[in-house]
mmCIF file of C-alpha atoms and ligand atoms in Angstrom:
data_model
loop_
_atom_site.group_PDB
_atom_site.id
_atom_site.type_symbol
_atom_site.label_atom_id
_atom_site.label_comp_id
_atom_site.label_asym_id
_atom_site.label_seq_id
_atom_site.Cartn_x
_atom_site.Cartn_y
_atom_site.Cartn_z
ATOM 1 C CA MET A 1 -8.393 2.927 -19.342
ATOM 2 C CA THR A 2 -6.129 0.647 -21.368
ATOM 3 C CA LYS A 3 -7.002 -3.014 -20.744
ATOM 4 C CA ASN A 4 -8.203 -2.223 -17.190
ATOM 5 C CA ILE A 5 -4.675 -1.360 -16.141
ATOM 6 C CA ILE A 6 -5.122 1.019 -13.200
ATOM 7 C CA LEU A 7 -1.409 1.607 -12.602
ATOM 8 C CA ARG A 8 1.480 1.242 -14.986
ATOM 9 C CA ALA A 9 5.170 1.786 -14.350
ATOM 10 C CA GLU A 10 7.469 2.068 -17.341
ATOM 11 C CA ASN A 11 11.209 1.464 -17.156
ATOM 12 C CA LEU A 12 11.575 2.833 -13.637
ATOM 13 C CA ARG A 13 15.048 3.300 -12.320
ATOM 14 C CA LYS A 14 16.228 4.708 -9.009
ATOM 15 C CA ALA A 15 19.898 5.210 -8.316
ATOM 16 C CA PHE A 16 21.314 6.267 -4.954
ATOM 17 C CA GLY A 17 24.747 7.452 -6.043
ATOM 18 C CA GLY A 18 26.367 4.394 -7.570
ATOM 19 C CA LEU A 19 23.795 1.973 -6.138
ATOM 20 C CA ILE A 20 20.934 1.121 -8.460
ATOM 21 C CA ALA A 21 18.083 0.147 -6.128
ATOM 22 C CA VAL A 22 15.482 -0.158 -8.907
ATOM 23 C CA ASP A 23 16.767 -0.963 -12.347
ATOM 24 C CA ASP A 24 14.463 -0.675 -15.349
ATOM 25 C CA VAL A 25 11.300 -2.008 -13.721
ATOM 26 C CA SER A 26 8.041 -2.097 -15.670
ATOM 27 C CA ILE A 27 4.821 -3.372 -14.123
ATOM 28 C CA GLU A 28 1.129 -3.312 -14.951
ATOM 29 C CA VAL A 29 -1.468 -3.572 -12.219
ATOM 30 C CA GLN A 30 -4.913 -4.817 -13.223
ATOM 31 C CA GLN A 31 -7.860 -2.994 -11.731
ATOM 32 C CA LYS A 32 -9.670 -4.763 -8.864
ATOM 33 C CA THR A 33 -6.886 -7.180 -8.054
ATOM 34 C CA MET A 34 -4.539 -7.702 -5.131
ATOM 35 C CA HIS A 35 -1.096 -7.366 -6.701
ATOM 36 C CA ALA A 36 1.836 -8.343 -4.525
ATOM 37 C CA ILE A 37 5.432 -7.253 -5.018
ATOM 38 C CA ILE A 38 7.738 -9.602 -3.203
ATOM 39 C CA GLY A 39 11.453 -10.294 -3.051
ATOM 40 C CA PRO A 40 14.301 -10.880 -0.644
ATOM 41 C CA ASN A 41 15.826 -8.171 1.562
ATOM 42 C CA GLY A 42 17.290 -5.292 -0.379
ATOM 43 C CA ALA A 43 15.528 -6.287 -3.623
ATOM 44 C CA GLY A 44 14.299 -2.711 -4.125
ATOM 45 C CA LYS A 45 10.665 -3.223 -3.098
ATOM 46 C CA THR A 46 10.379 -0.243 -0.763
ATOM 47 C CA THR A 47 12.190 1.954 -3.260
ATOM 48 C CA LEU A 48 9.732 0.898 -5.969
ATOM 49 C CA PHE A 49 6.873 1.513 -3.522
ATOM 50 C CA ASN A 50 8.174 5.038 -2.931
ATOM 51 C CA LEU A 51 8.329 5.687 -6.668
ATOM 52 C CA LEU A 52 4.750 4.437 -7.093
ATOM 53 C CA SER A 53 3.433 6.419 -4.143
ATOM 54 C CA GLY A 54 5.327 9.579 -5.075
ATOM 55 C CA THR A 55 7.536 9.831 -1.995
ATOM 56 C CA MET A 56 10.604 10.009 -4.212
ATOM 57 C CA PRO A 57 11.120 10.792 -7.898
ATOM 58 C CA PRO A 58 12.593 8.143 -10.180
ATOM 59 C CA THR A 59 15.967 8.700 -11.818
ATOM 60 C CA LYS A 60 14.331 7.521 -15.034
ATOM 61 C CA GLY A 61 11.002 6.124 -16.195
ATOM 62 C CA LYS A 62 7.322 6.957 -15.881
ATOM 63 C CA VAL A 63 4.294 6.094 -13.764
ATOM 64 C CA TYR A 64 0.724 6.230 -15.095
ATOM 65 C CA TYR A 65 -2.526 6.049 -13.135
ATOM 66 C CA LYS A 66 -5.521 5.314 -15.363
ATOM 67 C CA ASP A 67 -3.488 6.408 -18.383
ATOM 68 C CA ASN A 68 -2.541 9.763 -16.833
ATOM 69 C CA GLU A 69 1.099 10.371 -16.144
ATOM 70 C CA ILE A 70 1.723 10.927 -12.426
ATOM 71 C CA THR A 71 5.505 10.445 -12.292
ATOM 72 C CA SER A 72 6.202 13.720 -10.533
ATOM 73 C CA LEU A 73 2.986 14.172 -8.541
ATOM 74 C CA PRO A 74 3.559 14.298 -4.763
ATOM 75 C CA PRO A 75 1.626 11.844 -2.510
ATOM 76 C CA HIS A 76 -1.102 14.316 -1.461
ATOM 77 C CA GLN A 77 -1.973 15.006 -5.091
ATOM 78 C CA ARG A 78 -2.033 11.280 -5.788
ATOM 79 C CA ALA A 79 -4.420 10.940 -2.849
ATOM 80 C CA HIS A 80 -6.832 13.295 -4.585
ATOM 81 C CA LEU A 81 -6.758 11.046 -7.639
ATOM 82 C CA GLY A 82 -7.712 8.056 -5.490
ATOM 83 C CA ILE A 83 -4.360 6.563 -4.543
ATOM 84 C CA GLY A 84 -3.972 5.834 -0.835
ATOM 85 C CA ARG A 85 -0.826 4.631 0.806
ATOM 86 C CA SER A 86 -0.391 3.155 4.221
ATOM 87 C CA PHE A 87 1.124 5.882 6.326
ATOM 88 C CA GLN A 88 3.977 5.337 8.695
ATOM 89 C CA ILE A 89 3.003 5.209 12.347
ATOM 90 C CA THR A 90 4.451 8.699 12.770
ATOM 91 C CA ASN A 91 1.577 10.031 10.666
ATOM 92 C CA ILE A 92 -0.826 9.124 13.447
ATOM 93 C CA PHE A 93 -1.522 12.019 15.823
ATOM 94 C CA PRO A 94 -0.684 10.362 19.160
ATOM 95 C CA ASN A 95 -2.525 12.904 21.303
ATOM 96 C CA LEU A 96 -5.782 12.649 19.394
ATOM 97 C CA THR A 97 -8.281 9.870 19.799
ATOM 98 C CA VAL A 98 -8.710 7.058 17.324
ATOM 99 C CA LEU A 99 -11.910 8.655 16.036
ATOM 100 C CA GLU A 100 -10.346 12.101 15.641
ATOM 101 C CA ASN A 101 -7.440 10.673 13.659
ATOM 102 C CA VAL A 102 -9.767 9.064 11.130
ATOM 103 C CA ARG A 103 -12.210 11.976 11.100
ATOM 104 C CA LEU A 104 -9.403 14.415 10.257
ATOM 105 C CA ALA A 105 -8.242 12.190 7.403
ATOM 106 C CA ALA A 106 -11.798 12.047 6.012
ATOM 107 C CA GLN A 107 -12.106 15.807 6.318
ATOM 108 C CA ALA A 108 -8.735 16.510 4.707
ATOM 109 C CA LEU A 109 -9.905 14.976 1.481
ATOM 110 C CA GLY A 110 -13.622 15.433 1.991
ATOM 111 C CA GLY A 111 -13.323 19.162 1.417
ATOM 112 C CA ASP A 112 -12.424 18.567 -2.179
ATOM 113 C CA ASN A 113 -14.834 15.720 -2.782
ATOM 114 C CA PHE A 114 -17.729 17.714 -1.445
ATOM 115 C CA ARG A 115 -16.803 20.727 -3.526
ATOM 116 C CA PHE A 116 -17.947 18.834 -6.606
ATOM 117 C CA LEU A 117 -21.337 18.452 -4.965
ATOM 118 C CA SER A 118 -21.290 22.205 -4.360
ATOM 119 C CA HIS A 119 -21.783 21.944 -0.626
ATOM 120 C CA VAL A 120 -19.399 21.295 2.199
ATOM 121 C CA GLY A 121 -19.646 18.155 4.272
ATOM 122 C CA THR A 122 -20.770 18.729 7.832
ATOM 123 C CA PHE A 123 -18.863 17.696 10.917
ATOM 124 C CA GLY A 124 -21.448 14.958 11.471
ATOM 125 C CA ASP A 125 -20.868 13.522 8.001
ATOM 126 C CA TYR A 126 -17.208 13.097 8.779
ATOM 127 C CA ILE A 127 -17.910 11.492 12.161
ATOM 128 C CA ASP A 128 -20.282 9.016 10.495
ATOM 129 C CA LYS A 129 -17.698 8.251 7.859
ATOM 130 C CA ALA A 130 -14.994 7.760 10.487
ATOM 131 C CA MET A 131 -17.214 5.462 12.576
ATOM 132 C CA ALA A 132 -17.961 3.300 9.529
ATOM 133 C CA VAL A 133 -14.271 3.054 8.704
ATOM 134 C CA LEU A 134 -13.360 2.128 12.289
ATOM 135 C CA ALA A 135 -15.868 -0.720 12.191
ATOM 136 C CA GLN A 136 -14.290 -1.992 8.975
ATOM 137 C CA VAL A 137 -10.791 -2.073 10.409
ATOM 138 C CA GLY A 138 -11.780 -3.724 13.674
ATOM 139 C CA LEU A 139 -11.461 -0.668 15.920
ATOM 140 C CA ALA A 140 -15.138 -0.289 16.851
ATOM 141 C CA GLY A 141 -15.406 0.417 20.557
ATOM 142 C CA GLN A 142 -12.004 2.116 20.668
ATOM 143 C CA GLU A 143 -13.131 5.456 19.205
ATOM 144 C CA ASN A 144 -12.230 7.441 22.300
ATOM 145 C CA VAL A 145 -8.908 5.813 23.052
ATOM 146 C CA TYR A 146 -5.883 8.067 22.541
ATOM 147 C CA ALA A 147 -3.868 6.853 19.579
ATOM 148 C CA ARG A 148 -0.726 6.857 21.706
ATOM 149 C CA SER A 149 -2.140 4.174 23.988
ATOM 150 C CA LEU A 150 -2.886 1.704 21.189
ATOM 151 C CA ALA A 151 -0.825 -1.465 20.947
ATOM 152 C CA HIS A 152 1.368 -1.785 17.851
ATOM 153 C CA GLY A 153 -1.083 -4.052 16.016
ATOM 154 C CA GLU A 154 -3.964 -1.669 16.716
ATOM 155 C CA LYS A 155 -1.904 1.238 15.411
ATOM 156 C CA ARG A 156 -1.529 -0.603 12.126
ATOM 157 C CA LYS A 157 -5.324 -0.916 11.968
ATOM 158 C CA LEU A 158 -5.577 2.812 12.627
ATOM 159 C CA GLU A 159 -3.149 3.534 9.786
ATOM 160 C CA LEU A 160 -5.366 1.482 7.534
ATOM 161 C CA GLY A 161 -8.399 3.411 8.794
ATOM 162 C CA ILE A 162 -6.686 6.730 8.039
ATOM 163 C CA MET A 163 -5.996 5.525 4.507
ATOM 164 C CA LEU A 164 -9.576 4.263 4.026
ATOM 165 C CA ALA A 165 -11.095 7.502 5.276
ATOM 166 C CA CYS A 166 -9.936 9.082 2.012
ATOM 167 C CA ASP A 167 -11.881 6.494 -0.016
ATOM 168 C CA PRO A 168 -8.989 5.380 -2.201
ATOM 169 C CA GLU A 169 -9.549 3.306 -5.295
ATOM 170 C CA LEU A 170 -5.982 2.028 -5.230
ATOM 171 C CA LEU A 171 -4.362 1.112 -1.921
ATOM 172 C CA LEU A 172 -0.609 0.806 -1.494
ATOM 173 C CA PHE A 173 0.822 -1.211 1.382
ATOM 174 C CA ASP A 174 4.474 -1.627 2.304
ATOM 175 C CA GLU A 175 4.832 -4.562 4.691
ATOM 176 C CA PRO A 176 1.612 -3.861 6.590
ATOM 177 C CA THR A 177 2.299 -6.627 9.088
ATOM 178 C CA ALA A 178 5.869 -5.554 9.887
ATOM 179 C CA GLY A 179 6.600 -5.640 13.592
ATOM 180 C CA MET A 180 3.401 -7.500 14.433
ATOM 181 C CA SER A 181 3.417 -10.685 16.438
ATOM 182 C CA SER A 182 2.546 -13.786 14.454
ATOM 183 C CA GLU A 183 -0.786 -14.160 16.309
ATOM 184 C CA GLN A 184 -1.885 -10.691 15.156
ATOM 185 C CA VAL A 185 -0.970 -11.163 11.495
ATOM 186 C CA PRO A 186 -3.964 -13.280 10.311
ATOM 187 C CA GLU A 187 -6.493 -10.751 11.627
ATOM 188 C CA LEU A 188 -4.867 -7.833 9.787
ATOM 189 C CA ILE A 189 -4.624 -9.880 6.605
ATOM 190 C CA GLU A 190 -8.344 -10.687 6.840
ATOM 191 C CA ILE A 191 -9.146 -6.993 7.325
ATOM 192 C CA ILE A 192 -7.007 -6.031 4.326
ATOM 193 C CA LYS A 193 -8.675 -8.697 2.194
ATOM 194 C CA LYS A 194 -12.092 -7.440 3.231
ATOM 195 C CA VAL A 195 -11.483 -3.736 2.646
ATOM 196 C CA VAL A 196 -9.901 -4.369 -0.733
ATOM 197 C CA ASN A 197 -12.833 -6.476 -1.909
ATOM 198 C CA ARG A 198 -15.636 -4.575 -0.220
ATOM 199 C CA LYS A 199 -15.731 -1.818 -2.811
ATOM 200 C CA GLU A 200 -13.855 -3.762 -5.415
ATOM 201 C CA ARG A 201 -10.728 -1.802 -4.881
ATOM 202 C CA THR A 202 -7.234 -2.501 -6.157
ATOM 203 C CA ALA A 203 -4.267 -3.018 -3.865
ATOM 204 C CA ILE A 204 -0.518 -3.210 -4.304
ATOM 205 C CA LEU A 205 1.076 -5.021 -1.429
ATOM 206 C CA VAL A 206 4.833 -4.956 -0.948
ATOM 207 C CA GLU A 207 5.955 -7.783 1.253
ATOM 208 C CA HIS A 208 9.094 -9.605 2.189
ATOM 209 C CA ARG A 209 7.455 -12.853 3.262
ATOM 210 C CA MET A 210 6.298 -15.035 0.405
ATOM 211 C CA ASP A 211 4.021 -17.168 2.605
ATOM 212 C CA MET A 212 2.003 -14.116 3.560
ATOM 213 C CA VAL A 213 1.074 -13.145 0.015
ATOM 214 C CA MET A 214 0.457 -16.591 -1.412
ATOM 215 C CA ASN A 215 -3.193 -16.934 -0.446
ATOM 216 C CA ILE A 216 -4.162 -13.276 -0.589
ATOM 217 C CA SER A 217 -2.801 -12.153 -3.998
ATOM 218 C CA ASP A 218 -4.215 -12.527 -7.483
ATOM 219 C CA PHE A 219 -0.922 -11.695 -9.117
ATOM 220 C CA ILE A 220 2.676 -11.520 -7.925
ATOM 221 C CA THR A 221 5.701 -9.612 -9.196
ATOM 222 C CA VAL A 222 9.008 -10.877 -7.809
ATOM 223 C CA MET A 223 11.989 -8.550 -7.515
ATOM 224 C CA SER A 224 15.594 -9.352 -6.846
ATOM 225 C CA GLN A 225 18.523 -6.948 -6.903
ATOM 226 C CA GLY A 226 16.494 -4.144 -8.432
ATOM 227 C CA ASN A 227 14.992 -6.209 -11.230
ATOM 228 C CA VAL A 228 11.754 -8.061 -11.858
ATOM 229 C CA ILE A 229 12.768 -11.712 -12.028
ATOM 230 C CA ALA A 230 9.299 -13.287 -12.308
ATOM 231 C CA GLU A 231 5.615 -12.442 -12.639
ATOM 232 C CA GLY A 232 2.537 -14.618 -12.435
ATOM 233 C CA THR A 233 -0.177 -16.177 -10.323
ATOM 234 C CA PRO A 234 0.747 -17.416 -6.841
ATOM 235 C CA GLN A 235 0.825 -20.948 -8.251
ATOM 236 C CA GLU A 236 3.219 -19.977 -11.041
ATOM 237 C CA ILE A 237 5.470 -18.121 -8.626
ATOM 238 C CA ALA A 238 5.549 -20.988 -6.138
ATOM 239 C CA ASN A 239 6.864 -23.274 -8.870
ATOM 240 C CA ASN A 240 9.372 -20.827 -10.307
ATOM 241 C CA GLN A 241 12.963 -21.954 -9.877
ATOM 242 C CA LEU A 242 14.483 -18.495 -10.259
ATOM 243 C CA VAL A 243 12.297 -17.292 -7.391
ATOM 244 C CA GLN A 244 13.237 -20.201 -5.201
ATOM 245 C CA LYS A 245 16.891 -19.498 -5.897
ATOM 246 C CA ALA A 246 16.548 -15.805 -5.053
ATOM 247 C CA TYR A 247 14.897 -16.629 -1.739
ATOM 248 C CA LEU A 248 17.397 -19.341 -0.933
ATOM 249 C CA GLY A 249 20.190 -16.832 -1.470
ATOM 250 C CA ASP A 250 18.446 -14.507 0.948
ATOM 251 C CA PHE A 251 18.042 -17.314 3.455
ATOM 252 C CA TYR A 252 21.749 -18.058 3.452
ATOM 253 C CA GLY A 253 22.443 -14.347 3.491
ATOM 254 C CA GLU A 254 20.502 -14.059 6.730
ATOM 255 C CA LEU A 255 22.504 -16.871 8.295
ATOM 256 C CA LEU A 256 25.828 -15.172 7.624
HETATM 257 N N1 ATP B 1 17.596 6.364 0.694
HETATM 258 C C1 ATP B 1 18.532 5.483 0.326
HETATM 259 N N2 ATP B 1 19.812 5.842 0.127
HETATM 260 C C2 ATP B 1 20.751 4.955 -0.256
HETATM 261 N N3 ATP B 1 20.504 3.643 -0.502
HETATM 262 C C3 ATP B 1 19.260 3.225 -0.323
HETATM 263 C C4 ATP B 1 18.189 4.093 0.093
HETATM 264 N N4 ATP B 1 17.042 3.383 0.166
HETATM 265 C C5 ATP B 1 17.367 2.122 -0.165
HETATM 266 N N5 ATP B 1 18.676 2.011 -0.465
HETATM 267 C C6 ATP B 1 19.366 0.796 -0.922
HETATM 268 O O1 ATP B 1 18.654 0.305 -2.051
HETATM 269 C C7 ATP B 1 18.564 -1.118 -2.021
HETATM 270 C C8 ATP B 1 17.114 -1.533 -2.040
HETATM 271 O O2 ATP B 1 16.524 -1.159 -0.807
HETATM 272 P P1 ATP B 1 14.976 -1.306 -0.511
HETATM 273 O O3 ATP B 1 14.738 -0.740 0.840
HETATM 274 O O4 ATP B 1 14.194 -0.742 -1.630
HETATM 275 O O5 ATP B 1 14.808 -2.902 -0.475
HETATM 276 P P2 ATP B 1 13.596 -3.784 0.022
HETATM 277 O O6 ATP B 1 13.334 -4.777 -1.060
HETATM 278 O O7 ATP B 1 12.468 -2.943 0.445
HETATM 279 O O8 ATP B 1 14.220 -4.550 1.277
HETATM 280 P P3 ATP B 1 13.495 -5.064 2.614
HETATM 281 O O9 ATP B 1 12.884 -6.398 2.296
HETATM 282 O O10 ATP B 1 14.638 -5.224 3.566
HETATM 283 O O11 ATP B 1 12.487 -4.063 3.060
HETATM 284 C C9 ATP B 1 19.322 -1.557 -0.779
HETATM 285 O O12 ATP B 1 20.625 -1.908 -1.155
HETATM 286 C C10 ATP B 1 19.318 -0.336 0.096
HETATM 287 O O13 ATP B 1 20.420 -0.309 0.952
HETATM 288 MG MG1 MG B 2 11.364 -2.722 2.263
#
């Protein structure tokens, strides 16, 4: 793998008709780091996230995972390569229990993983796996609760559990704390930090709020109006005038 770059995007562009949401974006994500992509509203972060996770094809440009081109691979095939993305809440089965949701996710991918070992994982293996994952995401004790009865914050933990059940090497998050109350945010951030470091995984975290990523990221890419306007350590980004200006513009934009 070139210079420990786990994911590389080259000259990505996404146009929606005349609107260019992502305009010639190139990024390199170092293995075993927490890499944040931040920027004001409408900067193109979610669009870039969708190009990286395979939910939509780029108009132009290429995406590489460990030096293999994955530009047109759909999300489920990326999952088999080790790329997990945080699912929308709608991907949770509301009428199944917390445990069943995670067990199914483990099984969905487990079939393939176990094939290499030339035997099929047993039901018990998947339950054990799911229980371990639930402990990691802070849902121990809630195994038998129906997913539909979870509070919003707990559903976000379940989404994370569903992603972890597939044992991803690279985790993609788009605003994981969106819609959570400010008291719930620190706990989820701690869980994310822990699961990313536990197995020395890599994570790409798309986030609107700069304060949230400052103490959790190793490296930050800042987008504004479809372009990368700055890259660097949290310290470098905090002191960057262009970034401050972009956020200030957004601040006034929100007041109007
Ligand atoms: N499916 C779509 N069709 C048309 N325009 C779109 C689509 N998705 C996004 N856009 C436009 O592309 C631009 C970038 O949107 P995007 O959602 O990627 O921004 P963002 O940085 O994620 O913003 P936010 O912080 O609000 O989540 C916006 O102008 C948006 O209106
Ligand atoms: Mg977004």
